[in-house]
CSV table of N, CA and C in Angstrom, one decimal:
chain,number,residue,atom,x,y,z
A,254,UNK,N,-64.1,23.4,30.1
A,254,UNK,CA,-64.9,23.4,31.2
A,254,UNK,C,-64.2,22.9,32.5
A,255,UNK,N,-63.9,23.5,33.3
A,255,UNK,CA,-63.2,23.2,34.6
A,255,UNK,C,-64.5,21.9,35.3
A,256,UNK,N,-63.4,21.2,35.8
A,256,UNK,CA,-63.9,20.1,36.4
A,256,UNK,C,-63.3,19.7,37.9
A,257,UNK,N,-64.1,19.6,39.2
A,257,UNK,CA,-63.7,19.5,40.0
A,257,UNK,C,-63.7,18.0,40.8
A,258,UNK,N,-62.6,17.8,41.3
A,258,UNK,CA,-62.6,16.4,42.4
A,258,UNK,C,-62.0,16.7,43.7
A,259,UNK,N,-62.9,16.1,44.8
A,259,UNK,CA,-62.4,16.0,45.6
A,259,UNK,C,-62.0,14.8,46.3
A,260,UNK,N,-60.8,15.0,47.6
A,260,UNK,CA,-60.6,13.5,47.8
A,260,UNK,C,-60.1,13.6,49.2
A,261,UNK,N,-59.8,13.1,49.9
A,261,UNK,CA,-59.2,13.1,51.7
A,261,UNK,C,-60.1,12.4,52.8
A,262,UNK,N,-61.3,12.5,52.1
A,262,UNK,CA,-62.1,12.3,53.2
A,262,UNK,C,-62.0,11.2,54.3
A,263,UNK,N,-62.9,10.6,54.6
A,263,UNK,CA,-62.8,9.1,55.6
A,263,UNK,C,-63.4,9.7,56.9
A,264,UNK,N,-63.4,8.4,57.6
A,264,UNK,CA,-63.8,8.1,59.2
A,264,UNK,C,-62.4,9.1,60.1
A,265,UNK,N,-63.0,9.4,61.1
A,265,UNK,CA,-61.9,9.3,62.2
A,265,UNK,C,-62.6,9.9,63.5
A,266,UNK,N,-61.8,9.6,64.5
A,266,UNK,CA,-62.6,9.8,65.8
A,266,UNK,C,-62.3,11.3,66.4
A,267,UNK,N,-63.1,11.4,66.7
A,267,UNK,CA,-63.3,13.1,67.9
A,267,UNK,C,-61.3,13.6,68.1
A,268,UNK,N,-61.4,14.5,67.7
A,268,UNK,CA,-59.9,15.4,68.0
A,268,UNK,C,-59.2,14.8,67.1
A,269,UNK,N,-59.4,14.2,65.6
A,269,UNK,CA,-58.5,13.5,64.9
A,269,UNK,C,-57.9,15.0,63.3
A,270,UNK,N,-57.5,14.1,62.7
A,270,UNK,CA,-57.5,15.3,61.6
A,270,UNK,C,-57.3,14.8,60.2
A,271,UNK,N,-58.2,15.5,59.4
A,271,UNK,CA,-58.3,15.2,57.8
A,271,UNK,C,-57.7,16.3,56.7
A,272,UNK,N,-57.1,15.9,56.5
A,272,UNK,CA,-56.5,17.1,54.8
A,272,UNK,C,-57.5,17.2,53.8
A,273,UNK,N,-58.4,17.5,53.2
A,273,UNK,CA,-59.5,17.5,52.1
A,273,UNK,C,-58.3,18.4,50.7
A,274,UNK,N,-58.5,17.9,49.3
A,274,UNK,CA,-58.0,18.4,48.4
A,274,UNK,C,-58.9,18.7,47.6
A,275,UNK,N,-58.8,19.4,46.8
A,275,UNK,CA,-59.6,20.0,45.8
A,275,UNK,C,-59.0,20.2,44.7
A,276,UNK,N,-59.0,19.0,43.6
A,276,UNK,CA,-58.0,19.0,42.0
A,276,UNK,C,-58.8,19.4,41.1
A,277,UNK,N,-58.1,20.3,40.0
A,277,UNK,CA,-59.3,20.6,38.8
A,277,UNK,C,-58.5,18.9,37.8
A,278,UNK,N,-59.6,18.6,37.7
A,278,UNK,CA,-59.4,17.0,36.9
A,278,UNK,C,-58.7,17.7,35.2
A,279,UNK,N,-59.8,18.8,35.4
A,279,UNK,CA,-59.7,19.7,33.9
A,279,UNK,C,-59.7,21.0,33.7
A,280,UNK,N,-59.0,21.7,32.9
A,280,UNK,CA,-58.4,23.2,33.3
A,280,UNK,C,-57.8,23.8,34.8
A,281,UNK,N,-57.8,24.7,35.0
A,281,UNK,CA,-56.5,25.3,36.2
A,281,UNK,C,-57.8,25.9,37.1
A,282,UNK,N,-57.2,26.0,38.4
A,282,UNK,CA,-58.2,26.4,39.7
A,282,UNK,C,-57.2,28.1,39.2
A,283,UNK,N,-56.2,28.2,38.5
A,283,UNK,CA,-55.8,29.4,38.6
A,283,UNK,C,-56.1,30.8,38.8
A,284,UNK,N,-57.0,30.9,38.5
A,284,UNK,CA,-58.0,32.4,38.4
A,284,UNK,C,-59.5,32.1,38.9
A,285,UNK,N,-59.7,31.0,39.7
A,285,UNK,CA,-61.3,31.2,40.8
A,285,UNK,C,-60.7,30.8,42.1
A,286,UNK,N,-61.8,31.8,42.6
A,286,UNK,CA,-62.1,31.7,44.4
A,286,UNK,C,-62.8,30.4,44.4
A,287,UNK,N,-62.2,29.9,45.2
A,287,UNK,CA,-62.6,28.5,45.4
A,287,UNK,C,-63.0,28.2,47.1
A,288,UNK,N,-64.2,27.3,47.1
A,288,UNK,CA,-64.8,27.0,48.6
A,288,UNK,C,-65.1,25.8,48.9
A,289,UNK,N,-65.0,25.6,49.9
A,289,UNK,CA,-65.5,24.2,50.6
A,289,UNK,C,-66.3,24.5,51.2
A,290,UNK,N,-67.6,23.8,51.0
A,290,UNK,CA,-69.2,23.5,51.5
A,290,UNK,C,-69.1,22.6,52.2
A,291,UNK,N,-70.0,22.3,52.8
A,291,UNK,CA,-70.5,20.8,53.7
A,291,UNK,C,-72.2,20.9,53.8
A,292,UNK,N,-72.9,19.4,53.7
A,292,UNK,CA,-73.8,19.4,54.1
A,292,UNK,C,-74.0,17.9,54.7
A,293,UNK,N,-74.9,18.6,56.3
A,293,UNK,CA,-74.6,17.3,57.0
A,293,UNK,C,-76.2,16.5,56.8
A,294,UNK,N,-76.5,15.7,57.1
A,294,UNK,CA,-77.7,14.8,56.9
A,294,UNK,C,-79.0,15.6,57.7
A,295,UNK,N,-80.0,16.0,56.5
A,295,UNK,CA,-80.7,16.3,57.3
A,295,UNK,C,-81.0,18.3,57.3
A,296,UNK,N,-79.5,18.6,56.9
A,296,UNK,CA,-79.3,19.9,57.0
A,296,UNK,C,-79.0,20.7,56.0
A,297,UNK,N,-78.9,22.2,55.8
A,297,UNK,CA,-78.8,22.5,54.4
A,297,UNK,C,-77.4,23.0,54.3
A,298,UNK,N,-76.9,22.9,52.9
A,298,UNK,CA,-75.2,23.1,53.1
A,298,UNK,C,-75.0,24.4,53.5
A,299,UNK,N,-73.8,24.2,54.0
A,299,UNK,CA,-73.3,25.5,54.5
A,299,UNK,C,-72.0,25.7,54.1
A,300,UNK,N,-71.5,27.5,53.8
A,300,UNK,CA,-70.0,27.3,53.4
A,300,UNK,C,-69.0,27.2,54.9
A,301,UNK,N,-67.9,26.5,54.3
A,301,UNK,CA,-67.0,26.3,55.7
A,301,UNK,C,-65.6,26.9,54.9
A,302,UNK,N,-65.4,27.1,54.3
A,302,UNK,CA,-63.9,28.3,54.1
A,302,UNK,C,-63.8,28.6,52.9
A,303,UNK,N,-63.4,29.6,52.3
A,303,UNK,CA,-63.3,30.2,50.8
A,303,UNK,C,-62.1,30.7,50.5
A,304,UNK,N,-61.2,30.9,49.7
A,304,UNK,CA,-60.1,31.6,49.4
A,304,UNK,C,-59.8,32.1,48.1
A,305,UNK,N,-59.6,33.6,48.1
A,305,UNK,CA,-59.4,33.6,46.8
A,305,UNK,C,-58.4,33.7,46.1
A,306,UNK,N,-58.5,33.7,44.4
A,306,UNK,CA,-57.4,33.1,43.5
A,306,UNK,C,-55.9,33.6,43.5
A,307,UNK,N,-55.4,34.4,44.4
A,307,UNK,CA,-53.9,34.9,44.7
A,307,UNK,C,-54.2,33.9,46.0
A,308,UNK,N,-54.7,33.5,47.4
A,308,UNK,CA,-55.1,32.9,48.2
A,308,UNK,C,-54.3,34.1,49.5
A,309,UNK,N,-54.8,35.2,49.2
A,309,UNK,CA,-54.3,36.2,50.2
A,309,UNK,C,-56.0,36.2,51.1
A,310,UNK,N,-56.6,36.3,50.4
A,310,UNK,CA,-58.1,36.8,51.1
A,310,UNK,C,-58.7,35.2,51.5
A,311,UNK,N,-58.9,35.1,52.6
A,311,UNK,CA,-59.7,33.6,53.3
A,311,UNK,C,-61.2,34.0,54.1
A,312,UNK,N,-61.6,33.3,54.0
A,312,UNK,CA,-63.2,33.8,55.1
A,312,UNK,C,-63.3,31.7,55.3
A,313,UNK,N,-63.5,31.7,57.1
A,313,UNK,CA,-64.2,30.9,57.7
A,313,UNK,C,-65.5,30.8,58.4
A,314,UNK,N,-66.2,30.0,58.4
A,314,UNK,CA,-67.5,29.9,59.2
A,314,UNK,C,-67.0,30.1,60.8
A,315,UNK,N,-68.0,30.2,61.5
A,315,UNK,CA,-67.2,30.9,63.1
A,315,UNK,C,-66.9,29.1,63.7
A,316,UNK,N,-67.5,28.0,63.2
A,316,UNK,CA,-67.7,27.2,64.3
A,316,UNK,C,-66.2,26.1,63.9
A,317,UNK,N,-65.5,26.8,62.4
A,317,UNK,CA,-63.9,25.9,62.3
A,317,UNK,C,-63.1,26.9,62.5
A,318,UNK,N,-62.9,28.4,62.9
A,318,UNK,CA,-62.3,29.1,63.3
A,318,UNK,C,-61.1,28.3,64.3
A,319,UNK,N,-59.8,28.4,63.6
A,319,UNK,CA,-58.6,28.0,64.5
A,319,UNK,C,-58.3,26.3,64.6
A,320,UNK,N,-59.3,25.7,63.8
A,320,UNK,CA,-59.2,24.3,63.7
A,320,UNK,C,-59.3,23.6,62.4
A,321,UNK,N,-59.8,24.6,61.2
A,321,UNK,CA,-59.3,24.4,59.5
A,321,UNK,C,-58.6,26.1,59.0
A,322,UNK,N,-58.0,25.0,58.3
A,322,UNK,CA,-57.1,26.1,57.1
A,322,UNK,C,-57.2,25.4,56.2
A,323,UNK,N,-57.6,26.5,54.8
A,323,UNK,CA,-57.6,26.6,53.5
A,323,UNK,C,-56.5,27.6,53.2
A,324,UNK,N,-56.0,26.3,51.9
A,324,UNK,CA,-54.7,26.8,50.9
A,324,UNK,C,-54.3,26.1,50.0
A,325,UNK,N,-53.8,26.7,49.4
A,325,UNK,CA,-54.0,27.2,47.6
A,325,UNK,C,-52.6,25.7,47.7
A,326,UNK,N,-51.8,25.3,46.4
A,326,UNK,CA,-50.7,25.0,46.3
A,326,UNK,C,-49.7,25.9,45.6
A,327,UNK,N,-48.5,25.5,45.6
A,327,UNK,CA,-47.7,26.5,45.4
A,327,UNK,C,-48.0,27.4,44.3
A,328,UNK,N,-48.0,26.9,43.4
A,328,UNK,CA,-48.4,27.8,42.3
A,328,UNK,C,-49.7,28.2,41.9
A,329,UNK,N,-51.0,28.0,43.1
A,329,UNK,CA,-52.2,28.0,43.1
A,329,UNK,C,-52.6,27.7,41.7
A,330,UNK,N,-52.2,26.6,41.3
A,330,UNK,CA,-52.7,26.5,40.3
A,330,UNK,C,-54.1,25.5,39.7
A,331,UNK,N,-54.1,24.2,40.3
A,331,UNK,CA,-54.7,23.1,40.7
A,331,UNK,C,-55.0,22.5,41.9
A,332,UNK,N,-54.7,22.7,42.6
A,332,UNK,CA,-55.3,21.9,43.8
A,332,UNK,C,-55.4,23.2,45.4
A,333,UNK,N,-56.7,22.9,46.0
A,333,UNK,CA,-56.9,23.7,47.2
A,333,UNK,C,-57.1,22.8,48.1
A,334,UNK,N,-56.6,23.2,49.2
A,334,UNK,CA,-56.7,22.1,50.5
A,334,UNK,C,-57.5,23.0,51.6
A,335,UNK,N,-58.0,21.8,52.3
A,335,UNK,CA,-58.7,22.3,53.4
A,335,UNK,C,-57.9,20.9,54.9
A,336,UNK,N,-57.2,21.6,55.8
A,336,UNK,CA,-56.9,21.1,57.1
A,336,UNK,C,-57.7,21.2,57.9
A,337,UNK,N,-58.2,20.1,58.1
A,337,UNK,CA,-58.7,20.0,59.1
A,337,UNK,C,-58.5,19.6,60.5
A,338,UNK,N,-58.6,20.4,61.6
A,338,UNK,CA,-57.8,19.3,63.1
A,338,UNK,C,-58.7,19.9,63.9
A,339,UNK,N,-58.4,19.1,65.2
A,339,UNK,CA,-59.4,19.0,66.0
A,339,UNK,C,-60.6,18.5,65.6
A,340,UNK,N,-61.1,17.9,64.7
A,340,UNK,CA,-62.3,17.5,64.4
A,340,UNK,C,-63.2,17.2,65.1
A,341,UNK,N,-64.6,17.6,65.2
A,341,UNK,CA,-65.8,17.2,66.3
A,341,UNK,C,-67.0,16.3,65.3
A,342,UNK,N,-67.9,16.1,66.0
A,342,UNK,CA,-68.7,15.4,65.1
A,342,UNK,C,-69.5,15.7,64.7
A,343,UNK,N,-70.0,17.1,65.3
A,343,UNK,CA,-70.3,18.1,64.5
A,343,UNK,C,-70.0,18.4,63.0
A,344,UNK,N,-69.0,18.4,62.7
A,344,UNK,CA,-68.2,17.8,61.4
A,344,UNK,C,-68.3,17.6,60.4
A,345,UNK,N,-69.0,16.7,60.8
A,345,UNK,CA,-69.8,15.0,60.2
A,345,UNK,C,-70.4,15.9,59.0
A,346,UNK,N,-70.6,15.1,57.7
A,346,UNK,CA,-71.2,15.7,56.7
A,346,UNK,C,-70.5,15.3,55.2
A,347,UNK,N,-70.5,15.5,54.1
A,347,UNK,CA,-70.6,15.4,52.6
A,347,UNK,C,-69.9,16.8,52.4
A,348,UNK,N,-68.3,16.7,52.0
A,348,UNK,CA,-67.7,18.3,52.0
A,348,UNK,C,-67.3,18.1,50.2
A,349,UNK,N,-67.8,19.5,49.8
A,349,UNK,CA,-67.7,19.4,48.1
A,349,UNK,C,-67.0,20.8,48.3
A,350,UNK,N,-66.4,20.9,47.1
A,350,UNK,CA,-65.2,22.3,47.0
A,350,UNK,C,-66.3,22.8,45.5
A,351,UNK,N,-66.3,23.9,45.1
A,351,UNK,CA,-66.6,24.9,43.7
A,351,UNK,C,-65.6,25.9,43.6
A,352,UNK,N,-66.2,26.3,42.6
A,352,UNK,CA,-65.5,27.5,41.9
A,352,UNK,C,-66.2,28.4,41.4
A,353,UNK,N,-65.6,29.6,41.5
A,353,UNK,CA,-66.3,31.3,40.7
A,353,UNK,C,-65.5,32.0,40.3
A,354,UNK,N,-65.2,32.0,39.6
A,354,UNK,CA,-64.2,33.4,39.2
A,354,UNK,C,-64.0,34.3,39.0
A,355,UNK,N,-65.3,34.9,39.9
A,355,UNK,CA,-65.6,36.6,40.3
A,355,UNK,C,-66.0,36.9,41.3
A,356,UNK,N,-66.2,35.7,42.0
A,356,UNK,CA,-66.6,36.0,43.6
A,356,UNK,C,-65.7,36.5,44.6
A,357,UNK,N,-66.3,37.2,45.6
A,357,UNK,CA,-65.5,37.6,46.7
A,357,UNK,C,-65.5,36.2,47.4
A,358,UNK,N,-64.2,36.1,48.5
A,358,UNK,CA,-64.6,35.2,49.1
A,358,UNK,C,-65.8,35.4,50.1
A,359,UNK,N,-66.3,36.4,50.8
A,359,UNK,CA,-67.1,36.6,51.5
A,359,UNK,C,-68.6,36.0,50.6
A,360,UNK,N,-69.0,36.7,49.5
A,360,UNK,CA,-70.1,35.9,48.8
A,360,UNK,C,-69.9,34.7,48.6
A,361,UNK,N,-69.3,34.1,48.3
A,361,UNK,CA,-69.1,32.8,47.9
A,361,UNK,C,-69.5,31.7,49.3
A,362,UNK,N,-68.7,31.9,49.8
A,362,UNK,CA,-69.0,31.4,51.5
A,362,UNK,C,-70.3,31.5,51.7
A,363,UNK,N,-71.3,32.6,51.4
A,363,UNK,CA,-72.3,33.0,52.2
A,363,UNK,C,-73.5,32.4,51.2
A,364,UNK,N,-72.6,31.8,49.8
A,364,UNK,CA,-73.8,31.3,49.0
A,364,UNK,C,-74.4,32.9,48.1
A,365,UNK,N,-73.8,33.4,48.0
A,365,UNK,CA,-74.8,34.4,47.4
A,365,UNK,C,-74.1,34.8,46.3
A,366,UNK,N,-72.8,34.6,45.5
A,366,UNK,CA,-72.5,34.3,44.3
A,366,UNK,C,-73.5,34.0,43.5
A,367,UNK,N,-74.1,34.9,42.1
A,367,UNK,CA,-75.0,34.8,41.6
A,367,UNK,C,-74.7,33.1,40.5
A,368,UNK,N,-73.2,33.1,40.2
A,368,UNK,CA,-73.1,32.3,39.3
A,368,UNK,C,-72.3,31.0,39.5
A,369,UNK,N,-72.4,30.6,41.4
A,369,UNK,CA,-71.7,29.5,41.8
A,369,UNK,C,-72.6,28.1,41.2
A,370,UNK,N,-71.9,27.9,40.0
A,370,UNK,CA,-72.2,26.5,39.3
A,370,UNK,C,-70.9,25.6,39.0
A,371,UNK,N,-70.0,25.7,39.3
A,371,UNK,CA,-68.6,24.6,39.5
A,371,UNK,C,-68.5,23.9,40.9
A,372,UNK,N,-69.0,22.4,41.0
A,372,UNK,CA,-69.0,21.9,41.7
A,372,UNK,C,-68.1,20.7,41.2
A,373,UNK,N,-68.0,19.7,42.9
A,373,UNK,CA,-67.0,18.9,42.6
A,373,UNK,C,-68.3,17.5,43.2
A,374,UNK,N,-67.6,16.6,43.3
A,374,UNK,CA,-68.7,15.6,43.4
A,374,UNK,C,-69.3,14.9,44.9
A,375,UNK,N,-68.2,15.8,45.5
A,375,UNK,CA,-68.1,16.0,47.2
A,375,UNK,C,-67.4,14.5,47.6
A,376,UNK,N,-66.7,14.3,49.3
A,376,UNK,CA,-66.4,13.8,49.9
A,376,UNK,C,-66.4,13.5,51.3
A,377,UNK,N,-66.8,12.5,51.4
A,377,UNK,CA,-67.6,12.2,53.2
A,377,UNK,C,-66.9,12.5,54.0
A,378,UNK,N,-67.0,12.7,55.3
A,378,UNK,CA,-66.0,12.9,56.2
A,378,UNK,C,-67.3,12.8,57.5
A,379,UNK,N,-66.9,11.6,58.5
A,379,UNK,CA,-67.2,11.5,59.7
A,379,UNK,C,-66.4,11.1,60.6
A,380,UNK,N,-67.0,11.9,61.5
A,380,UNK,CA,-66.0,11.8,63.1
A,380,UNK,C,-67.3,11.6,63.9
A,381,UNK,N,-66.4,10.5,64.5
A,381,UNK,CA,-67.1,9.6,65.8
A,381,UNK,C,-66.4,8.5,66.2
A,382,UNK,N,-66.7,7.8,67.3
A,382,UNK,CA,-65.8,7.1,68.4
A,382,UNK,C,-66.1,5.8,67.3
């Protein structure tokens, strides 16, 4: 059973930047599309980048367009990153990564993967002065 952790998170102030990782603790990220969620206090989660298992095909939400990138590691085998820069506080929120291993990235992102049940245990990330 694949198992997911995530880790990078923390504080930092307006225009700073976070690296988020996504490790399978157990079995290989090798063959799933994998995404980074966020849900901020109050609000319901949303996907914020997806990429899938070659890491040719990416989909972003419009409002980190040009300010995160998601990617695979070299051998896409275990670990997915999410860069973060420019960070606003907007931001701000609880970021968890999953997995599907038949999703498009477009469904996945959009939540509409019928069988997204590989989650990770998520990781905070706030930005503010």
């Amino acid at each position: 059973q694949l198992q997911l952790v995530e880790s990078g998170g923390g504080w930092v102030q307006p225009g700073g930047s976070l690296r988020l990782s996504c490790t399978a603790s157990t079995g290989t990220l090798q063959y799933y599309t994998i995404g980074w969620f966020r849900q901020a206090p109050g609000k319901e989660r949303e996907g914020v980048s997806c990429i899938n298992s070659s890491g040719v095909h990416k989909t972003y939400t419009d409002s980190v367009k040009g300010r995160f990138t998601i990617s695979r590691d070299k051998d896409a085998k275990n670990t997915v990153y999410l860069q973060m820069n420019n960070l606003e506080p907007e931001d701000t929120g609880v970021y968890y990564c999953a997995a599907a291993q038949f999703a498009t990235v477009e469904d996945m992102c959009a939540q509409r993967y019928k069988y997204l049940d590989i989650w990770g245990q998520g990781t905070l990330v706030t930005v503010s002065l």
